[in-house]
XYZ file of C-alpha atoms in Angstrom:
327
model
C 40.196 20.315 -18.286
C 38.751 19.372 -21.788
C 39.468 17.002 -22.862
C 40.029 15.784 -26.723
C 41.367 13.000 -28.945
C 43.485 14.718 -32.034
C 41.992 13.599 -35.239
C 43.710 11.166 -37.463
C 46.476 10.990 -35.266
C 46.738 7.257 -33.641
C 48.316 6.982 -30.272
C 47.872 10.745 -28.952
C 45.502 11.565 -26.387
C 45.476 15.223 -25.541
C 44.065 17.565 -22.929
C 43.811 21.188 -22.598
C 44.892 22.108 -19.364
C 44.504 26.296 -20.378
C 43.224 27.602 -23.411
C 44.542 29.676 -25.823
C 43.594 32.810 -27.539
C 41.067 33.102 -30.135
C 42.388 32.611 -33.253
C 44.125 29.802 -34.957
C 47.598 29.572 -35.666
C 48.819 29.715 -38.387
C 51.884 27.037 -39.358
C 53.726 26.840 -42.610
C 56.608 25.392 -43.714
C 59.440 27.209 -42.070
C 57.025 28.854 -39.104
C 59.352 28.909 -36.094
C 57.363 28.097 -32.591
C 59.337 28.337 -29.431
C 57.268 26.304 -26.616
C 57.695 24.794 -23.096
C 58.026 21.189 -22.600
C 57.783 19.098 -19.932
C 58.035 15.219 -19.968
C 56.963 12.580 -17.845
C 56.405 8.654 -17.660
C 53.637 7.122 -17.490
C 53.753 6.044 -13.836
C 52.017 6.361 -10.399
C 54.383 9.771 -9.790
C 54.107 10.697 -13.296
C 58.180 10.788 -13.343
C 59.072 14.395 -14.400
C 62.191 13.407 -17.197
C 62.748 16.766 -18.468
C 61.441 20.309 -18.201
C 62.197 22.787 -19.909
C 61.051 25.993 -17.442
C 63.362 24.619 -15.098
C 66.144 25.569 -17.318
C 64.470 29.158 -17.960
C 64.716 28.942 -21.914
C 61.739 27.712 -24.500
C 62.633 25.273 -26.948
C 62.180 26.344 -30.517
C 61.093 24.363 -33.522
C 60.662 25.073 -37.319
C 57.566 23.801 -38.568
C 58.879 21.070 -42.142
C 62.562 21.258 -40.461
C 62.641 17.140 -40.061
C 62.814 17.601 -36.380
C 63.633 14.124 -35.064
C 60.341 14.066 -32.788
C 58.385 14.532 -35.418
C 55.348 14.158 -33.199
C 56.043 17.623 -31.372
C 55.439 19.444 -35.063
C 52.080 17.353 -35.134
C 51.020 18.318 -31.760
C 52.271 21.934 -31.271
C 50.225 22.758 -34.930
C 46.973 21.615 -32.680
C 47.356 24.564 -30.106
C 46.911 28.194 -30.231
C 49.417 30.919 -29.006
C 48.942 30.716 -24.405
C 47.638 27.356 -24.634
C 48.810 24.484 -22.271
C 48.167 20.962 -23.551
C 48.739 17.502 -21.927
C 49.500 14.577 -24.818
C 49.335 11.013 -23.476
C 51.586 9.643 -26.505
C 51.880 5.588 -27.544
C 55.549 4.072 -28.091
C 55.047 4.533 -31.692
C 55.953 7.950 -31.149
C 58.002 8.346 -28.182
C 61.117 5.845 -29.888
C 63.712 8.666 -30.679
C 62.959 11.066 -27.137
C 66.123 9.558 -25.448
C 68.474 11.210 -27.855
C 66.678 13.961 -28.799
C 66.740 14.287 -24.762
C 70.568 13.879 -24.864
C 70.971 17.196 -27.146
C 68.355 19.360 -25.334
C 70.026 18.369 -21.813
C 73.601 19.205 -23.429
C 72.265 22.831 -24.644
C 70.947 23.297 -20.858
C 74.331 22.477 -19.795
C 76.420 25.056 -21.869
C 77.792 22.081 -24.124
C 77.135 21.258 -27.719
C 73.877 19.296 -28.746
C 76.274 16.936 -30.757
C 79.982 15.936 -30.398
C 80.757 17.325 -33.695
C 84.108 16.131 -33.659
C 83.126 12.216 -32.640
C 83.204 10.044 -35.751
C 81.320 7.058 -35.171
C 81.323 4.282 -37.428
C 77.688 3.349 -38.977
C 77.915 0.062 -38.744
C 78.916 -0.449 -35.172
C 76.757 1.623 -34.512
C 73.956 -0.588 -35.717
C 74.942 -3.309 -33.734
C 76.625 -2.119 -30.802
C 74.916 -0.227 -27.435
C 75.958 2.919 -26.815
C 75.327 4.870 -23.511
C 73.649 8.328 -24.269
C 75.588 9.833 -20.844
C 72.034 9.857 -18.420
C 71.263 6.494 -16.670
C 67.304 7.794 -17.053
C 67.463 8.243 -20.802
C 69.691 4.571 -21.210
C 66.892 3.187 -19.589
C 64.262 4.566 -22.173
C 66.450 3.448 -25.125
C 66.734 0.364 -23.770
C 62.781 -0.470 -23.029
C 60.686 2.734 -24.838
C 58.013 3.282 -23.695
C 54.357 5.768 -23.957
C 55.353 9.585 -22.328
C 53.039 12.321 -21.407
C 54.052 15.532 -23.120
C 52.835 18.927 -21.255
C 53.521 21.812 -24.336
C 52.906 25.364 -23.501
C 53.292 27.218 -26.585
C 54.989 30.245 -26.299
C 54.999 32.292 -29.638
C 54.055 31.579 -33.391
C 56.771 33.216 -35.807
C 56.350 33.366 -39.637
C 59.455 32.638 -41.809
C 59.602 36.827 -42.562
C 59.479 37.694 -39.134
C 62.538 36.249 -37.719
C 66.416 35.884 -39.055
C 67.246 32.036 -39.315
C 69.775 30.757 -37.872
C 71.598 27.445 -39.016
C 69.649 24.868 -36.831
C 66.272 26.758 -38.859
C 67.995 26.028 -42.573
C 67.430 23.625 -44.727
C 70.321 21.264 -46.028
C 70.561 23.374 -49.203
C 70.485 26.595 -47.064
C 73.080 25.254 -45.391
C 75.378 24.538 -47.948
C 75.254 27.885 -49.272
C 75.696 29.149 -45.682
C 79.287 26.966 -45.261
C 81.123 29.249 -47.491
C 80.012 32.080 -46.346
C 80.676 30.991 -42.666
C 84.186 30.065 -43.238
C 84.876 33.702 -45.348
C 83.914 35.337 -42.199
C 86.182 33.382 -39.778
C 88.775 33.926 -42.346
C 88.101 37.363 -42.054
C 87.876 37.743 -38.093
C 91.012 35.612 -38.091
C 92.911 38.366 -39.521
C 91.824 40.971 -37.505
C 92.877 39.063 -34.139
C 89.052 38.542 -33.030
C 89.806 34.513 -32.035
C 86.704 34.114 -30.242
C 84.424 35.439 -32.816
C 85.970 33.420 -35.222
C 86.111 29.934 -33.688
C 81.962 30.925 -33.338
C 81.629 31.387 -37.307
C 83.735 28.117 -37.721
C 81.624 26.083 -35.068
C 78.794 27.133 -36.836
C 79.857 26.000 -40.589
C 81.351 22.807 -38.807
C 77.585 22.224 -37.544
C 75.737 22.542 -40.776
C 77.959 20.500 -42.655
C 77.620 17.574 -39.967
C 73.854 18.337 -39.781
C 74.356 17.423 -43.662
C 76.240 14.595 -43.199
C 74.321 12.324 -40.600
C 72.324 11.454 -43.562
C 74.888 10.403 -45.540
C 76.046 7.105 -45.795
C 79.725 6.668 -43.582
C 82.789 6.502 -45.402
C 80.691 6.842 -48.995
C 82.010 9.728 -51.652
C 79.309 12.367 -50.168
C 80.430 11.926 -46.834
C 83.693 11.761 -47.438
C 83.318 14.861 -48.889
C 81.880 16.828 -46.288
C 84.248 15.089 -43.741
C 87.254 16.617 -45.800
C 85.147 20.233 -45.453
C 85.228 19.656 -41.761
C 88.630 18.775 -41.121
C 89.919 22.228 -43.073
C 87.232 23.840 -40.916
C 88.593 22.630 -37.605
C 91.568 23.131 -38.012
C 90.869 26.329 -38.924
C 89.311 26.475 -35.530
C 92.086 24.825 -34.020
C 94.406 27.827 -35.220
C 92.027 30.174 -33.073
C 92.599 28.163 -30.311
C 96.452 27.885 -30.210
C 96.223 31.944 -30.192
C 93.979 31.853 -27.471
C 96.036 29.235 -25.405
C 93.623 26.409 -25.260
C 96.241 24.136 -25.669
C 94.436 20.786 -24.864
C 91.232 21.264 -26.658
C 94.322 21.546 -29.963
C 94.907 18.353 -28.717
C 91.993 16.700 -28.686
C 90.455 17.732 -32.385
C 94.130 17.413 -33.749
C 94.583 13.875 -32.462
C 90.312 13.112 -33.106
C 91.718 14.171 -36.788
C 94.428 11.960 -37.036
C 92.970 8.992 -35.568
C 90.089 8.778 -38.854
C 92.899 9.889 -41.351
C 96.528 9.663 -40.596
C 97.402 11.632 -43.695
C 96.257 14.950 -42.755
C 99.938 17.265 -42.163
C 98.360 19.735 -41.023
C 97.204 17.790 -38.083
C 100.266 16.872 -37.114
C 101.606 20.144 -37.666
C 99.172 21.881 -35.485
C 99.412 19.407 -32.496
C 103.250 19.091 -32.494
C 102.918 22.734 -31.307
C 100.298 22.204 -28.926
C 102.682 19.714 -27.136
C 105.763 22.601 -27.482
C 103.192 24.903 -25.675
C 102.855 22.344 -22.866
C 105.474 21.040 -22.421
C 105.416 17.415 -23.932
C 108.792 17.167 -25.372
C 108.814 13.670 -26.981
C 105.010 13.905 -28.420
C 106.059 17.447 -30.160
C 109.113 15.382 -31.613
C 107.242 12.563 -32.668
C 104.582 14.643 -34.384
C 107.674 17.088 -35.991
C 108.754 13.789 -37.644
C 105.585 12.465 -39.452
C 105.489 16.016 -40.618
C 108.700 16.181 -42.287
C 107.868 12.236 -43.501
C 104.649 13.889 -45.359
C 106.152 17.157 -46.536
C 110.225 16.480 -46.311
C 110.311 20.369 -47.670
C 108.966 21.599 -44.392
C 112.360 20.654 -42.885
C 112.915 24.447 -42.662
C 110.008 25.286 -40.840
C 110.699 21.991 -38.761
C 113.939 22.896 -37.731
C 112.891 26.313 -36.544
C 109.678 24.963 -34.477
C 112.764 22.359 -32.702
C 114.632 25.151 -31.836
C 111.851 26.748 -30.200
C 110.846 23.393 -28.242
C 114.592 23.190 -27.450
C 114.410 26.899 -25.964
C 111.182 26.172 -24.060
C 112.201 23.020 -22.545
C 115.127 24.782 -21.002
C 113.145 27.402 -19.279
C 111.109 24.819 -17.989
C 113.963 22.839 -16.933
C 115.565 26.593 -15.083
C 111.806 27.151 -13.515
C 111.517 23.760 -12.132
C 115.365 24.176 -10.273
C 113.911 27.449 -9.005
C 110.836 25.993 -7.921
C 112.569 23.102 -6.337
C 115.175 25.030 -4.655
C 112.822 26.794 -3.008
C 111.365 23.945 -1.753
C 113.869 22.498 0.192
């Protein structure tokens, strides 16, 4: 192994476990580079804390994309394309791993890198402890501390040789991309494809709270984009009331009204998630605040309490059948 201390980079130590090819890479603003990672502590067993081969996928980057680890950009635009590199890395620049850990682990497990529909307040959150979900990564945030990163890189991608997607954008890109986003779920809306349009609404709802963690909470600009959001979900929401995921209505309608009792169509939209399952008095309750918003929605109301009247008595006739055939 050779190895090297990177130049004008303090508290990195690297070694070349395999070289590369030849020729240098070449990284611009924009370049993507998907890599392997792995990640260990700086102990006797050299504790393995992630890896990314075990979950079968590379991770990607875009070189000038403000990745939080900044320090992988630095050290993957010191390797060529095949080589595998070993980066003994100070504190200095191992402080924002643990959640940066959090969203890879939640891609590995099929859920989204951020809980897009959490609001946090900013200033609890500068003074209160909150547990990232792994007892291994609590521990880091708690005490950080120097990490050995082993980077294999994979692949070196110029911005014309690839399509970006909305992780890849820049805020501004982003922006541009919201509209565009929400015209096309509009669009697959209409046509009955749910799925595919709750995936073009996830997307927008992403890039606009990409935007907004650097906005200051509960200021105009945020405010703002929150307002974009909540039309956005609930958009979403729609999808999922025709494709009977009743609950996750629920929990984005209630997530909704929680931050800003105000919003009717909310209310609206969970009152008939609870018709759909069943919970009477919370579908009455939430028929109510509607009509106290929008009193010329009584029409509409009245019709949507007929049909929870009519459900709840089929319930009522299954459960007697179900019963009776119990006993």
């Amino acid at each position: 192994m050779d190895k090297t201390m990177l130049l004008n980079m303090e508290g990195v130590k690297k070694t070349i476990v395999h070289g590369g090819s030849d020729d240098i890479s070449r990284f611009i603003t924009g370049t993507k580079v998907p890599f392997h990672f792995r990640t260990m502590l700086c102990d006797e067993d050299r504790t393995v804390l992630d890896d990314s081969k075990k979950v079968g996928v590379p991770m990607e980057v875009v070189i000038g994309n403000m990745f939080k680890l900044e320090i992988w950009e630095s050290l993957l635009c010191s390797m060529r394309v095949g080589e595998v590199a070993e980066f003994l890395c100070d504190v200095i620049h191992t402080g924002l791993y643990p959640i940066v850990a959090k969203s890879l682990r939640r891609i590995a497990e099929g859920k989204d890198p951020v809980d897009w529909h959490v609001h946090t307040c900013g200033m609890a959150n500068m003074f209160a402890y909150h547990s990232l979900g792994y007892p291994d990564l609590d521990e880091l945030q708690k005490e950080p501390q120097p990490l050995i990163f082993v980077l294999e890189l994979v692949k070196v991608e110029q911005p014309n040789e690839y399509n970006r997607e909305s992780w890849a954008m820049s805020d501004e890109e982003r922006m541009k991309a919201v509209p565009i986003l929400h015209g096309e779920g509009n669009k697959l809306f209409k046509l009955g494809r749910y799925e595919a349009a709750t995936n073009k609404y996830k997307e927008a709802i992403i890039c606009l709270k990409n935007i907004q963690t650097k906005e200051k909470a509960w200021e105009v600009p945020w405010l703002k984009l929150e307002k974009m959001v909540h039309t956005l979900t609930l958009n979403y929401c729609q999808c999922l009331l025709k494709m009977a995921e009743y609950y996750e209505v629920l929990e984005h309608t209630t997530d909704i009204i929680n931050h800003h009792p105000g919003v009717l169509k909310a209310y609206f939209m969970r009152a008939k998630a609870h018709v759909e399952v069943w919970n009477e008095e919370q579908a009455k309750a939430d028929f109510q605040k509607v009509l106290e918003l929008d009193p010329s929605m009584a029409k509409t109301v009245r019709k949507e309490l007929q049909i929870l009247h009519m459900r709840m008595e089929e319930k009522r006739d299954e459960d007697k059948l179900t019963y009776k055939g119990m006993f």
